[in-house]
Amino acid sequence: VILYALHIVIEGYVLYKLKYLSASPVQLKPHSDLEDDNMHYVFPYVTLPSRFTFWWASWILRVGYKEPLEMSHLGKIPKLMRAKPSYDVFKETYDHDKAKAAAKNKKLSLWGVYIKAFSGAFVISGVVRLMVDVLTFSSPLILNGIVTWATVNLNQGQAGQPVYQGPYLVTAGEFFDNGFILLILMFIVNIMRYQLDYFGVYMTFQQGIQLKTALQTMIYNKVL
């Protein structure tokens, strides 16, 4: 019910923002990167499920299965992933904090600049890592429920089968006490844990590379 309600809220928000029900709806145009046939790194433009499952990168696996990979297979880098956007964000934050520190007669903190400029992706990665840890601790609890269910049902099987007494509404607790449901739940939890783990590591490395690139570009321009 909560998931369906969330979908309804998202759909309503999209209808409101894009003005689908009005006489002049908003016309969305694809990014110029997506119109380039030699641009295969589409991570900044794909949906959230594709990011979590890395489905956007499945093409490189198919190519690598058929032939050895070369630099020409990778194509161009999206504009959002190049050095200039990262440098512009870093430089703007640096100039703002530098002027603010000079006005207060204080020393500029580069750590503050790092956090303000690139903290978004690191926060997302931290939240994802927290979800991974929660799912990691939930697996033994689910396994304990499966073992408990199997033990109880084994004892009931020796004592005899229960007598059917008509329709009965199953509660949420009874539903998740079923061993087969717990097996399916454990399968889903493990898949989500591994996918979120890969996504969190990828986000950390990607943002770290962007931070390193922005800092190197700024030092290079400073030397010039």
mmCIF file with all atom_site columns, C-alpha atoms in Angstrom:
data_model
loop_
_atom_site.group_PDB
_atom_site.id
_atom_site.type_symbol
_atom_site.label_atom_id
_atom_site.label_alt_id
_atom_site.label_comp_id
_atom_site.label_asym_id
_atom_site.label_entity_id
_atom_site.label_seq_id
_atom_site.pdbx_PDB_ins_code
_atom_site.Cartn_x
_atom_site.Cartn_y
_atom_site.Cartn_z
_atom_site.occupancy
_atom_site.B_iso_or_equiv
_atom_site.pdbx_formal_charge
_atom_site.auth_seq_id
_atom_site.auth_comp_id
_atom_site.auth_asym_id
_atom_site.auth_atom_id
_atom_site.pdbx_PDB_model_num
ATOM 1   C CA . VAL A 1 1   ? 0.000   0.000   0.000   1.00 0.00 ? 1   VAL A CA 1
ATOM 2   C CA . ILE A 1 2   ? 2.812   2.412   0.887   1.00 0.00 ? 2   ILE A CA 1
ATOM 3   C CA . LEU A 1 3   ? 4.598   1.592   -2.388  1.00 0.00 ? 3   LEU A CA 1
ATOM 4   C CA . TYR A 1 4   ? 1.450   2.214   -4.442  1.00 0.00 ? 4   TYR A CA 1
ATOM 5   C CA . ALA A 1 5   ? 0.823   5.472   -2.593  1.00 0.00 ? 5   ALA A CA 1
ATOM 6   C CA . LEU A 1 6   ? 4.395   6.558   -3.317  1.00 0.00 ? 6   LEU A CA 1
ATOM 7   C CA . HIS A 1 7   ? 3.908   5.786   -7.008  1.00 0.00 ? 7   HIS A CA 1
ATOM 8   C CA . ILE A 1 8   ? 0.709   7.851   -7.072  1.00 0.00 ? 8   ILE A CA 1
ATOM 9   C CA . VAL A 1 9   ? 2.483   10.800  -5.445  1.00 0.00 ? 9   VAL A CA 1
ATOM 10  C CA . ILE A 1 10  ? 5.349   10.600  -7.949  1.00 0.00 ? 10  ILE A CA 1
ATOM 11  C CA . GLU A 1 11  ? 2.968   10.369  -10.903 1.00 0.00 ? 11  GLU A CA 1
ATOM 12  C CA . GLY A 1 12  ? 0.974   13.334  -9.613  1.00 0.00 ? 12  GLY A CA 1
ATOM 13  C CA . TYR A 1 13  ? 4.135   15.377  -9.158  1.00 0.00 ? 13  TYR A CA 1
ATOM 14  C CA . VAL A 1 14  ? 5.244   14.573  -12.720 1.00 0.00 ? 14  VAL A CA 1
ATOM 15  C CA . LEU A 1 15  ? 1.839   15.518  -14.114 1.00 0.00 ? 15  LEU A CA 1
ATOM 16  C CA . TYR A 1 16  ? 2.002   18.799  -12.193 1.00 0.00 ? 16  TYR A CA 1
ATOM 17  C CA . LYS A 1 17  ? 5.558   19.721  -13.183 1.00 0.00 ? 17  LYS A CA 1
ATOM 18  C CA . LEU A 1 18  ? 5.190   18.815  -16.859 1.00 0.00 ? 18  LEU A CA 1
ATOM 19  C CA . LYS A 1 19  ? 1.652   20.232  -17.115 1.00 0.00 ? 19  LYS A CA 1
ATOM 20  C CA . TYR A 1 20  ? 0.295   17.172  -18.908 1.00 0.00 ? 20  TYR A CA 1
ATOM 21  C CA . LEU A 1 21  ? -3.310  18.132  -18.176 1.00 0.00 ? 21  LEU A CA 1
ATOM 22  C CA . SER A 1 22  ? -2.962  21.710  -19.462 1.00 0.00 ? 22  SER A CA 1
ATOM 23  C CA . ALA A 1 23  ? -3.300  23.016  -23.011 1.00 0.00 ? 23  ALA A CA 1
ATOM 24  C CA . SER A 1 24  ? 0.451   23.694  -23.253 1.00 0.00 ? 24  SER A CA 1
ATOM 25  C CA . PRO A 1 25  ? 2.382   20.771  -21.715 1.00 0.00 ? 25  PRO A CA 1
ATOM 26  C CA . VAL A 1 26  ? 6.122   21.046  -21.205 1.00 0.00 ? 26  VAL A CA 1
ATOM 27  C CA . GLN A 1 27  ? 8.090   19.598  -24.109 1.00 0.00 ? 27  GLN A CA 1
ATOM 28  C CA . LEU A 1 28  ? 11.073  17.613  -22.914 1.00 0.00 ? 28  LEU A CA 1
ATOM 29  C CA . LYS A 1 29  ? 14.084  17.448  -25.213 1.00 0.00 ? 29  LYS A CA 1
ATOM 30  C CA . PRO A 1 30  ? 16.794  14.797  -24.864 1.00 0.00 ? 30  PRO A CA 1
ATOM 31  C CA . HIS A 1 31  ? 20.227  15.952  -23.813 1.00 0.00 ? 31  HIS A CA 1
ATOM 32  C CA . SER A 1 32  ? 22.648  16.655  -26.633 1.00 0.00 ? 32  SER A CA 1
ATOM 33  C CA . ASP A 1 33  ? 24.881  13.841  -25.361 1.00 0.00 ? 33  ASP A CA 1
ATOM 34  C CA . LEU A 1 34  ? 22.132  11.314  -26.058 1.00 0.00 ? 34  LEU A CA 1
ATOM 35  C CA . GLU A 1 35  ? 21.975  12.422  -29.699 1.00 0.00 ? 35  GLU A CA 1
ATOM 36  C CA . ASP A 1 36  ? 25.618  11.460  -30.203 1.00 0.00 ? 36  ASP A CA 1
ATOM 37  C CA . ASP A 1 37  ? 25.927  7.874   -31.459 1.00 0.00 ? 37  ASP A CA 1
ATOM 38  C CA . ASN A 1 38  ? 29.479  7.637   -30.109 1.00 0.00 ? 38  ASN A CA 1
ATOM 39  C CA . MET A 1 39  ? 28.427  8.476   -26.521 1.00 0.00 ? 39  MET A CA 1
ATOM 40  C CA . HIS A 1 40  ? 27.862  5.226   -24.623 1.00 0.00 ? 40  HIS A CA 1
ATOM 41  C CA . TYR A 1 41  ? 28.440  6.317   -21.017 1.00 0.00 ? 41  TYR A CA 1
ATOM 42  C CA . VAL A 1 42  ? 24.831  7.263   -20.219 1.00 0.00 ? 42  VAL A CA 1
ATOM 43  C CA . PHE A 1 43  ? 24.966  6.969   -16.423 1.00 0.00 ? 43  PHE A CA 1
ATOM 44  C CA . PRO A 1 44  ? 23.985  10.635  -15.755 1.00 0.00 ? 44  PRO A CA 1
ATOM 45  C CA . TYR A 1 45  ? 20.836  10.268  -17.881 1.00 0.00 ? 45  TYR A CA 1
ATOM 46  C CA . VAL A 1 46  ? 19.427  6.846   -16.975 1.00 0.00 ? 46  VAL A CA 1
ATOM 47  C CA . THR A 1 47  ? 16.702  5.972   -14.486 1.00 0.00 ? 47  THR A CA 1
ATOM 48  C CA . LEU A 1 48  ? 17.299  4.966   -10.884 1.00 0.00 ? 48  LEU A CA 1
ATOM 49  C CA . PRO A 1 49  ? 16.652  1.211   -11.443 1.00 0.00 ? 49  PRO A CA 1
ATOM 50  C CA . SER A 1 50  ? 19.165  1.230   -14.295 1.00 0.00 ? 50  SER A CA 1
ATOM 51  C CA . ARG A 1 51  ? 21.727  2.890   -12.024 1.00 0.00 ? 51  ARG A CA 1
ATOM 52  C CA . PHE A 1 52  ? 21.203  0.367   -9.242  1.00 0.00 ? 52  PHE A CA 1
ATOM 53  C CA . THR A 1 53  ? 21.389  -2.657  -11.554 1.00 0.00 ? 53  THR A CA 1
ATOM 54  C CA . PHE A 1 54  ? 24.046  -1.194  -13.917 1.00 0.00 ? 54  PHE A CA 1
ATOM 55  C CA . TRP A 1 55  ? 21.833  -2.163  -16.840 1.00 0.00 ? 55  TRP A CA 1
ATOM 56  C CA . TRP A 1 56  ? 23.124  0.887   -18.718 1.00 0.00 ? 56  TRP A CA 1
ATOM 57  C CA . ALA A 1 57  ? 26.569  -0.771  -18.832 1.00 0.00 ? 57  ALA A CA 1
ATOM 58  C CA . SER A 1 58  ? 25.358  -4.141  -20.150 1.00 0.00 ? 58  SER A CA 1
ATOM 59  C CA . TRP A 1 59  ? 26.372  -3.185  -23.694 1.00 0.00 ? 59  TRP A CA 1
ATOM 60  C CA . ILE A 1 60  ? 30.076  -3.152  -22.804 1.00 0.00 ? 60  ILE A CA 1
ATOM 61  C CA . LEU A 1 61  ? 29.759  -6.665  -21.368 1.00 0.00 ? 61  LEU A CA 1
ATOM 62  C CA . ARG A 1 62  ? 28.202  -7.905  -24.601 1.00 0.00 ? 62  ARG A CA 1
ATOM 63  C CA . VAL A 1 63  ? 30.938  -6.274  -26.673 1.00 0.00 ? 63  VAL A CA 1
ATOM 64  C CA . GLY A 1 64  ? 33.655  -7.663  -24.398 1.00 0.00 ? 64  GLY A CA 1
ATOM 65  C CA . TYR A 1 65  ? 32.155  -11.143 -24.718 1.00 0.00 ? 65  TYR A CA 1
ATOM 66  C CA . LYS A 1 66  ? 32.415  -11.018 -28.506 1.00 0.00 ? 66  LYS A CA 1
ATOM 67  C CA . GLU A 1 67  ? 35.802  -9.298  -28.944 1.00 0.00 ? 67  GLU A CA 1
ATOM 68  C CA . PRO A 1 68  ? 38.646  -7.739  -26.917 1.00 0.00 ? 68  PRO A CA 1
ATOM 69  C CA . LEU A 1 69  ? 37.766  -4.263  -25.663 1.00 0.00 ? 69  LEU A CA 1
ATOM 70  C CA . GLU A 1 70  ? 39.625  -1.230  -26.956 1.00 0.00 ? 70  GLU A CA 1
ATOM 71  C CA . MET A 1 71  ? 39.478  2.494   -26.227 1.00 0.00 ? 71  MET A CA 1
ATOM 72  C CA . SER A 1 72  ? 37.326  3.074   -29.314 1.00 0.00 ? 72  SER A CA 1
ATOM 73  C CA . HIS A 1 73  ? 34.547  0.960   -27.779 1.00 0.00 ? 73  HIS A CA 1
ATOM 74  C CA . LEU A 1 74  ? 34.160  3.323   -24.829 1.00 0.00 ? 74  LEU A CA 1
ATOM 75  C CA . GLY A 1 75  ? 33.151  6.328   -26.923 1.00 0.00 ? 75  GLY A CA 1
ATOM 76  C CA . LYS A 1 76  ? 32.991  9.880   -25.665 1.00 0.00 ? 76  LYS A CA 1
ATOM 77  C CA . ILE A 1 77  ? 32.632  11.129  -22.098 1.00 0.00 ? 77  ILE A CA 1
ATOM 78  C CA . PRO A 1 78  ? 29.367  12.966  -21.270 1.00 0.00 ? 78  PRO A CA 1
ATOM 79  C CA . LYS A 1 79  ? 29.608  16.695  -20.756 1.00 0.00 ? 79  LYS A CA 1
ATOM 80  C CA . LEU A 1 80  ? 28.470  16.356  -17.149 1.00 0.00 ? 80  LEU A CA 1
ATOM 81  C CA . MET A 1 81  ? 31.332  13.960  -16.395 1.00 0.00 ? 81  MET A CA 1
ATOM 82  C CA . ARG A 1 82  ? 34.120  16.052  -17.878 1.00 0.00 ? 82  ARG A CA 1
ATOM 83  C CA . ALA A 1 83  ? 36.585  18.171  -15.932 1.00 0.00 ? 83  ALA A CA 1
ATOM 84  C CA . LYS A 1 84  ? 34.957  21.546  -16.636 1.00 0.00 ? 84  LYS A CA 1
ATOM 85  C CA . PRO A 1 85  ? 31.625  21.040  -14.774 1.00 0.00 ? 85  PRO A CA 1
ATOM 86  C CA . SER A 1 86  ? 33.436  19.689  -11.698 1.00 0.00 ? 86  SER A CA 1
ATOM 87  C CA . TYR A 1 87  ? 36.000  22.500  -11.882 1.00 0.00 ? 87  TYR A CA 1
ATOM 88  C CA . ASP A 1 88  ? 33.288  25.163  -12.217 1.00 0.00 ? 88  ASP A CA 1
ATOM 89  C CA . VAL A 1 89  ? 31.491  23.914  -9.095  1.00 0.00 ? 89  VAL A CA 1
ATOM 90  C CA . PHE A 1 90  ? 34.726  23.664  -7.141  1.00 0.00 ? 90  PHE A CA 1
ATOM 91  C CA . LYS A 1 91  ? 35.979  27.093  -8.284  1.00 0.00 ? 91  LYS A CA 1
ATOM 92  C CA . GLU A 1 92  ? 32.688  28.815  -7.477  1.00 0.00 ? 92  GLU A CA 1
ATOM 93  C CA . THR A 1 93  ? 32.613  27.295  -3.988  1.00 0.00 ? 93  THR A CA 1
ATOM 94  C CA . TYR A 1 94  ? 36.280  28.092  -3.443  1.00 0.00 ? 94  TYR A CA 1
ATOM 95  C CA . ASP A 1 95  ? 35.906  31.766  -4.445  1.00 0.00 ? 95  ASP A CA 1
ATOM 96  C CA . HIS A 1 96  ? 32.787  32.151  -2.299  1.00 0.00 ? 96  HIS A CA 1
ATOM 97  C CA . ASP A 1 97  ? 34.416  30.632  0.794   1.00 0.00 ? 97  ASP A CA 1
ATOM 98  C CA . LYS A 1 98  ? 37.638  32.555  0.178   1.00 0.00 ? 98  LYS A CA 1
ATOM 99  C CA . ALA A 1 99  ? 35.815  35.886  0.074   1.00 0.00 ? 99  ALA A CA 1
ATOM 100 C CA . LYS A 1 100 ? 33.790  34.933  3.140   1.00 0.00 ? 100 LYS A CA 1
ATOM 101 C CA . ALA A 1 101 ? 36.932  33.936  5.068   1.00 0.00 ? 101 ALA A CA 1
ATOM 102 C CA . ALA A 1 102 ? 38.724  37.133  4.045   1.00 0.00 ? 102 ALA A CA 1
ATOM 103 C CA . ALA A 1 103 ? 35.789  39.244  5.251   1.00 0.00 ? 103 ALA A CA 1
ATOM 104 C CA . LYS A 1 104 ? 35.963  37.551  8.663   1.00 0.00 ? 104 LYS A CA 1
ATOM 105 C CA . ASN A 1 105 ? 39.779  37.619  8.694   1.00 0.00 ? 105 ASN A CA 1
ATOM 106 C CA . LYS A 1 106 ? 39.950  33.843  8.939   1.00 0.00 ? 106 LYS A CA 1
ATOM 107 C CA . LYS A 1 107 ? 41.927  31.159  7.166   1.00 0.00 ? 107 LYS A CA 1
ATOM 108 C CA . LEU A 1 108 ? 40.210  29.337  4.301   1.00 0.00 ? 108 LEU A CA 1
ATOM 109 C CA . SER A 1 109 ? 39.401  25.690  4.994   1.00 0.00 ? 109 SER A CA 1
ATOM 110 C CA . LEU A 1 110 ? 39.774  23.447  1.945   1.00 0.00 ? 110 LEU A CA 1
ATOM 111 C CA . TRP A 1 111 ? 37.877  20.704  3.765   1.00 0.00 ? 111 TRP A CA 1
ATOM 112 C CA . GLY A 1 112 ? 34.885  23.034  3.929   1.00 0.00 ? 112 GLY A CA 1
ATOM 113 C CA . VAL A 1 113 ? 35.172  23.654  0.198   1.00 0.00 ? 113 VAL A CA 1
ATOM 114 C CA . TYR A 1 114 ? 35.338  19.910  -0.478  1.00 0.00 ? 114 TYR A CA 1
ATOM 115 C CA . ILE A 1 115 ? 32.254  19.250  1.626   1.00 0.00 ? 115 ILE A CA 1
ATOM 116 C CA . LYS A 1 116 ? 30.175  22.052  0.128   1.00 0.00 ? 116 LYS A CA 1
ATOM 117 C CA . ALA A 1 117 ? 31.128  21.299  -3.465  1.00 0.00 ? 117 ALA A CA 1
ATOM 118 C CA . PHE A 1 118 ? 30.991  17.501  -3.541  1.00 0.00 ? 118 PHE A CA 1
ATOM 119 C CA . SER A 1 119 ? 29.124  16.354  -0.456  1.00 0.00 ? 119 SER A CA 1
ATOM 120 C CA . GLY A 1 120 ? 25.919  15.426  -2.325  1.00 0.00 ? 120 GLY A CA 1
ATOM 121 C CA . ALA A 1 121 ? 27.128  12.190  -3.886  1.00 0.00 ? 121 ALA A CA 1
ATOM 122 C CA . PHE A 1 122 ? 29.096  11.244  -0.767  1.00 0.00 ? 122 PHE A CA 1
ATOM 123 C CA . VAL A 1 123 ? 25.961  11.653  1.361   1.00 0.00 ? 123 VAL A CA 1
ATOM 124 C CA . ILE A 1 124 ? 24.011  9.454   -1.066  1.00 0.00 ? 124 ILE A CA 1
ATOM 125 C CA . SER A 1 125 ? 26.800  6.897   -0.952  1.00 0.00 ? 125 SER A CA 1
ATOM 126 C CA . GLY A 1 126 ? 26.751  6.997   2.855   1.00 0.00 ? 126 GLY A CA 1
ATOM 127 C CA . VAL A 1 127 ? 22.994  6.417   2.947   1.00 0.00 ? 127 VAL A CA 1
ATOM 128 C CA . VAL A 1 128 ? 23.392  3.518   0.516   1.00 0.00 ? 128 VAL A CA 1
ATOM 129 C CA . ARG A 1 129 ? 26.137  2.031   2.687   1.00 0.00 ? 129 ARG A CA 1
ATOM 130 C CA . LEU A 1 130 ? 23.860  2.330   5.720   1.00 0.00 ? 130 LEU A CA 1
ATOM 131 C CA . MET A 1 131 ? 21.143  0.448   3.838   1.00 0.00 ? 131 MET A CA 1
ATOM 132 C CA . VAL A 1 132 ? 23.695  -2.231  2.907   1.00 0.00 ? 132 VAL A CA 1
ATOM 133 C CA . ASP A 1 133 ? 24.670  -2.658  6.570   1.00 0.00 ? 133 ASP A CA 1
ATOM 134 C CA . VAL A 1 134 ? 21.019  -2.930  7.621   1.00 0.00 ? 134 VAL A CA 1
ATOM 135 C CA . LEU A 1 135 ? 20.372  -5.578  4.949   1.00 0.00 ? 135 LEU A CA 1
ATOM 136 C CA . THR A 1 136 ? 23.548  -7.410  5.995   1.00 0.00 ? 136 THR A CA 1
ATOM 137 C CA . PHE A 1 137 ? 22.343  -7.682  9.607   1.00 0.00 ? 137 PHE A CA 1
ATOM 138 C CA . SER A 1 138 ? 18.845  -8.695  8.475   1.00 0.00 ? 138 SER A CA 1
ATOM 139 C CA . SER A 1 139 ? 20.044  -11.839 6.652   1.00 0.00 ? 139 SER A CA 1
ATOM 140 C CA . PRO A 1 140 ? 20.945  -13.787 9.852   1.00 0.00 ? 140 PRO A CA 1
ATOM 141 C CA . LEU A 1 141 ? 17.610  -12.782 11.399  1.00 0.00 ? 141 LEU A CA 1
ATOM 142 C CA . ILE A 1 142 ? 15.738  -14.100 8.366   1.00 0.00 ? 142 ILE A CA 1
ATOM 143 C CA . LEU A 1 143 ? 17.799  -17.302 8.453   1.00 0.00 ? 143 LEU A CA 1
ATOM 144 C CA . ASN A 1 144 ? 16.924  -17.725 12.129  1.00 0.00 ? 144 ASN A CA 1
ATOM 145 C CA . GLY A 1 145 ? 13.238  -17.404 11.250  1.00 0.00 ? 145 GLY A CA 1
ATOM 146 C CA . ILE A 1 146 ? 13.592  -20.059 8.537   1.00 0.00 ? 146 ILE A CA 1
ATOM 147 C CA . VAL A 1 147 ? 15.284  -22.498 10.927  1.00 0.00 ? 147 VAL A CA 1
ATOM 148 C CA . THR A 1 148 ? 12.654  -21.826 13.608  1.00 0.00 ? 148 THR A CA 1
ATOM 149 C CA . TRP A 1 149 ? 9.808   -22.378 11.139  1.00 0.00 ? 149 TRP A CA 1
ATOM 150 C CA . ALA A 1 150 ? 11.327  -25.629 9.896   1.00 0.00 ? 150 ALA A CA 1
ATOM 151 C CA . THR A 1 151 ? 11.832  -26.924 13.452  1.00 0.00 ? 151 THR A CA 1
ATOM 152 C CA . VAL A 1 152 ? 8.287   -26.059 14.528  1.00 0.00 ? 152 VAL A CA 1
ATOM 153 C CA . ASN A 1 153 ? 6.730   -27.614 11.427  1.00 0.00 ? 153 ASN A CA 1
ATOM 154 C CA . LEU A 1 154 ? 8.836   -30.741 11.839  1.00 0.00 ? 154 LEU A CA 1
ATOM 155 C CA . ASN A 1 155 ? 7.494   -31.207 15.353  1.00 0.00 ? 155 ASN A CA 1
ATOM 156 C CA . GLN A 1 156 ? 3.933   -30.543 14.169  1.00 0.00 ? 156 GLN A CA 1
ATOM 157 C CA . GLY A 1 157 ? 4.382   -33.088 11.422  1.00 0.00 ? 157 GLY A CA 1
ATOM 158 C CA . GLN A 1 158 ? 5.267   -35.732 13.978  1.00 0.00 ? 158 GLN A CA 1
ATOM 159 C CA . ALA A 1 159 ? 2.293   -34.819 16.145  1.00 0.00 ? 159 ALA A CA 1
ATOM 160 C CA . GLY A 1 160 ? -0.186  -34.779 13.218  1.00 0.00 ? 160 GLY A CA 1
ATOM 161 C CA . GLN A 1 161 ? -1.592  -32.304 10.733  1.00 0.00 ? 161 GLN A CA 1
ATOM 162 C CA . PRO A 1 162 ? -3.863  -29.445 11.983  1.00 0.00 ? 162 PRO A CA 1
ATOM 163 C CA . VAL A 1 163 ? -7.585  -29.701 11.232  1.00 0.00 ? 163 VAL A CA 1
ATOM 164 C CA . TYR A 1 164 ? -9.026  -27.267 8.679   1.00 0.00 ? 164 TYR A CA 1
ATOM 165 C CA . GLN A 1 165 ? -11.534 -24.932 10.406  1.00 0.00 ? 165 GLN A CA 1
ATOM 166 C CA . GLY A 1 166 ? -12.652 -22.676 7.553   1.00 0.00 ? 166 GLY A CA 1
ATOM 167 C CA . PRO A 1 167 ? -11.452 -19.349 6.142   1.00 0.00 ? 167 PRO A CA 1
ATOM 168 C CA . TYR A 1 168 ? -8.949  -17.420 8.207   1.00 0.00 ? 168 TYR A CA 1
ATOM 169 C CA . LEU A 1 169 ? -7.381  -13.980 7.726   1.00 0.00 ? 169 LEU A CA 1
ATOM 170 C CA . VAL A 1 170 ? -3.614  -14.243 7.951   1.00 0.00 ? 170 VAL A CA 1
ATOM 171 C CA . THR A 1 171 ? -1.912  -11.482 9.912   1.00 0.00 ? 171 THR A CA 1
ATOM 172 C CA . ALA A 1 172 ? 1.354   -9.826  8.834   1.00 0.00 ? 172 ALA A CA 1
ATOM 173 C CA . GLY A 1 173 ? 3.260   -11.612 11.582  1.00 0.00 ? 173 GLY A CA 1
ATOM 174 C CA . GLU A 1 174 ? 1.910   -15.019 10.524  1.00 0.00 ? 174 GLU A CA 1
ATOM 175 C CA . PHE A 1 175 ? 2.639   -14.229 6.891   1.00 0.00 ? 175 PHE A CA 1
ATOM 176 C CA . PHE A 1 176 ? 6.302   -13.503 7.574   1.00 0.00 ? 176 PHE A CA 1
ATOM 177 C CA . ASP A 1 177 ? 6.550   -16.489 9.917   1.00 0.00 ? 177 ASP A CA 1
ATOM 178 C CA . ASN A 1 178 ? 6.166   -18.774 6.895   1.00 0.00 ? 178 ASN A CA 1
ATOM 179 C CA . GLY A 1 179 ? 9.479   -20.320 5.896   1.00 0.00 ? 179 GLY A CA 1
ATOM 180 C CA . PHE A 1 180 ? 8.823   -20.139 2.153   1.00 0.00 ? 180 PHE A CA 1
ATOM 181 C CA . ILE A 1 181 ? 8.047   -16.420 2.405   1.00 0.00 ? 181 ILE A CA 1
ATOM 182 C CA . LEU A 1 182 ? 11.240  -15.939 4.406   1.00 0.00 ? 182 LEU A CA 1
ATOM 183 C CA . LEU A 1 183 ? 13.233  -17.792 1.742   1.00 0.00 ? 183 LEU A CA 1
ATOM 184 C CA . ILE A 1 184 ? 11.916  -15.453 -0.951  1.00 0.00 ? 184 ILE A CA 1
ATOM 185 C CA . LEU A 1 185 ? 12.542  -12.461 1.307   1.00 0.00 ? 185 LEU A CA 1
ATOM 186 C CA . MET A 1 186 ? 16.109  -13.583 1.950   1.00 0.00 ? 186 MET A CA 1
ATOM 187 C CA . PHE A 1 187 ? 16.699  -13.951 -1.791  1.00 0.00 ? 187 PHE A CA 1
ATOM 188 C CA . ILE A 1 188 ? 15.420  -10.418 -2.424  1.00 0.00 ? 188 ILE A CA 1
ATOM 189 C CA . VAL A 1 189 ? 17.422  -8.968  0.481   1.00 0.00 ? 189 VAL A CA 1
ATOM 190 C CA . ASN A 1 190 ? 20.676  -10.503 -0.759  1.00 0.00 ? 190 ASN A CA 1
ATOM 191 C CA . ILE A 1 191 ? 20.138  -9.233  -4.298  1.00 0.00 ? 191 ILE A CA 1
ATOM 192 C CA . MET A 1 192 ? 19.363  -5.729  -3.026  1.00 0.00 ? 192 MET A CA 1
ATOM 193 C CA . ARG A 1 193 ? 22.372  -5.817  -0.687  1.00 0.00 ? 193 ARG A CA 1
ATOM 194 C CA . TYR A 1 194 ? 24.838  -6.667  -3.431  1.00 0.00 ? 194 TYR A CA 1
ATOM 195 C CA . GLN A 1 195 ? 23.351  -4.187  -5.910  1.00 0.00 ? 195 GLN A CA 1
ATOM 196 C CA . LEU A 1 196 ? 23.336  -1.344  -3.389  1.00 0.00 ? 196 LEU A CA 1
ATOM 197 C CA . ASP A 1 197 ? 26.878  -2.232  -2.332  1.00 0.00 ? 197 ASP A CA 1
ATOM 198 C CA . TYR A 1 198 ? 28.141  -1.973  -5.913  1.00 0.00 ? 198 TYR A CA 1
ATOM 199 C CA . PHE A 1 199 ? 26.218  1.244   -6.470  1.00 0.00 ? 199 PHE A CA 1
ATOM 200 C CA . GLY A 1 200 ? 27.594  2.848   -3.297  1.00 0.00 ? 200 GLY A CA 1
ATOM 201 C CA . VAL A 1 201 ? 31.195  1.945   -4.165  1.00 0.00 ? 201 VAL A CA 1
ATOM 202 C CA . TYR A 1 202 ? 30.700  3.229   -7.704  1.00 0.00 ? 202 TYR A CA 1
ATOM 203 C CA . MET A 1 203 ? 29.282  6.557   -6.478  1.00 0.00 ? 203 MET A CA 1
ATOM 204 C CA . THR A 1 204 ? 32.197  6.995   -4.061  1.00 0.00 ? 204 THR A CA 1
ATOM 205 C CA . PHE A 1 205 ? 34.840  6.337   -6.715  1.00 0.00 ? 205 PHE A CA 1
ATOM 206 C CA . GLN A 1 206 ? 33.083  8.513   -9.273  1.00 0.00 ? 206 GLN A CA 1
ATOM 207 C CA . GLN A 1 207 ? 32.773  11.489  -6.954  1.00 0.00 ? 207 GLN A CA 1
ATOM 208 C CA . GLY A 1 208 ? 36.342  11.005  -5.739  1.00 0.00 ? 208 GLY A CA 1
ATOM 209 C CA . ILE A 1 209 ? 37.617  11.128  -9.314  1.00 0.00 ? 209 ILE A CA 1
ATOM 210 C CA . GLN A 1 210 ? 35.595  14.282  -9.991  1.00 0.00 ? 210 GLN A CA 1
ATOM 211 C CA . LEU A 1 211 ? 37.013  15.926  -6.851  1.00 0.00 ? 211 LEU A CA 1
ATOM 212 C CA . LYS A 1 212 ? 40.560  14.943  -7.824  1.00 0.00 ? 212 LYS A CA 1
ATOM 213 C CA . THR A 1 213 ? 40.042  16.232  -11.374 1.00 0.00 ? 213 THR A CA 1
ATOM 214 C CA . ALA A 1 214 ? 38.642  19.571  -10.179 1.00 0.00 ? 214 ALA A CA 1
ATOM 215 C CA . LEU A 1 215 ? 41.542  20.050  -7.747  1.00 0.00 ? 215 LEU A CA 1
ATOM 216 C CA . GLN A 1 216 ? 44.128  19.163  -10.390 1.00 0.00 ? 216 GLN A CA 1
ATOM 217 C CA . THR A 1 217 ? 42.521  21.539  -12.899 1.00 0.00 ? 217 THR A CA 1
ATOM 218 C CA . MET A 1 218 ? 42.533  24.361  -10.373 1.00 0.00 ? 218 MET A CA 1
ATOM 219 C CA . ILE A 1 219 ? 46.195  23.773  -9.508  1.00 0.00 ? 219 ILE A CA 1
ATOM 220 C CA . TYR A 1 220 ? 47.070  23.660  -13.203 1.00 0.00 ? 220 TYR A CA 1
ATOM 221 C CA . ASN A 1 221 ? 45.308  26.965  -13.850 1.00 0.00 ? 221 ASN A CA 1
ATOM 222 C CA . LYS A 1 222 ? 47.001  28.455  -10.788 1.00 0.00 ? 222 LYS A CA 1
ATOM 223 C CA . VAL A 1 223 ? 50.434  27.492  -12.105 1.00 0.00 ? 223 VAL A CA 1
ATOM 224 C CA . LEU A 1 224 ? 49.687  28.997  -15.476 1.00 0.00 ? 224 LEU A CA 1
#
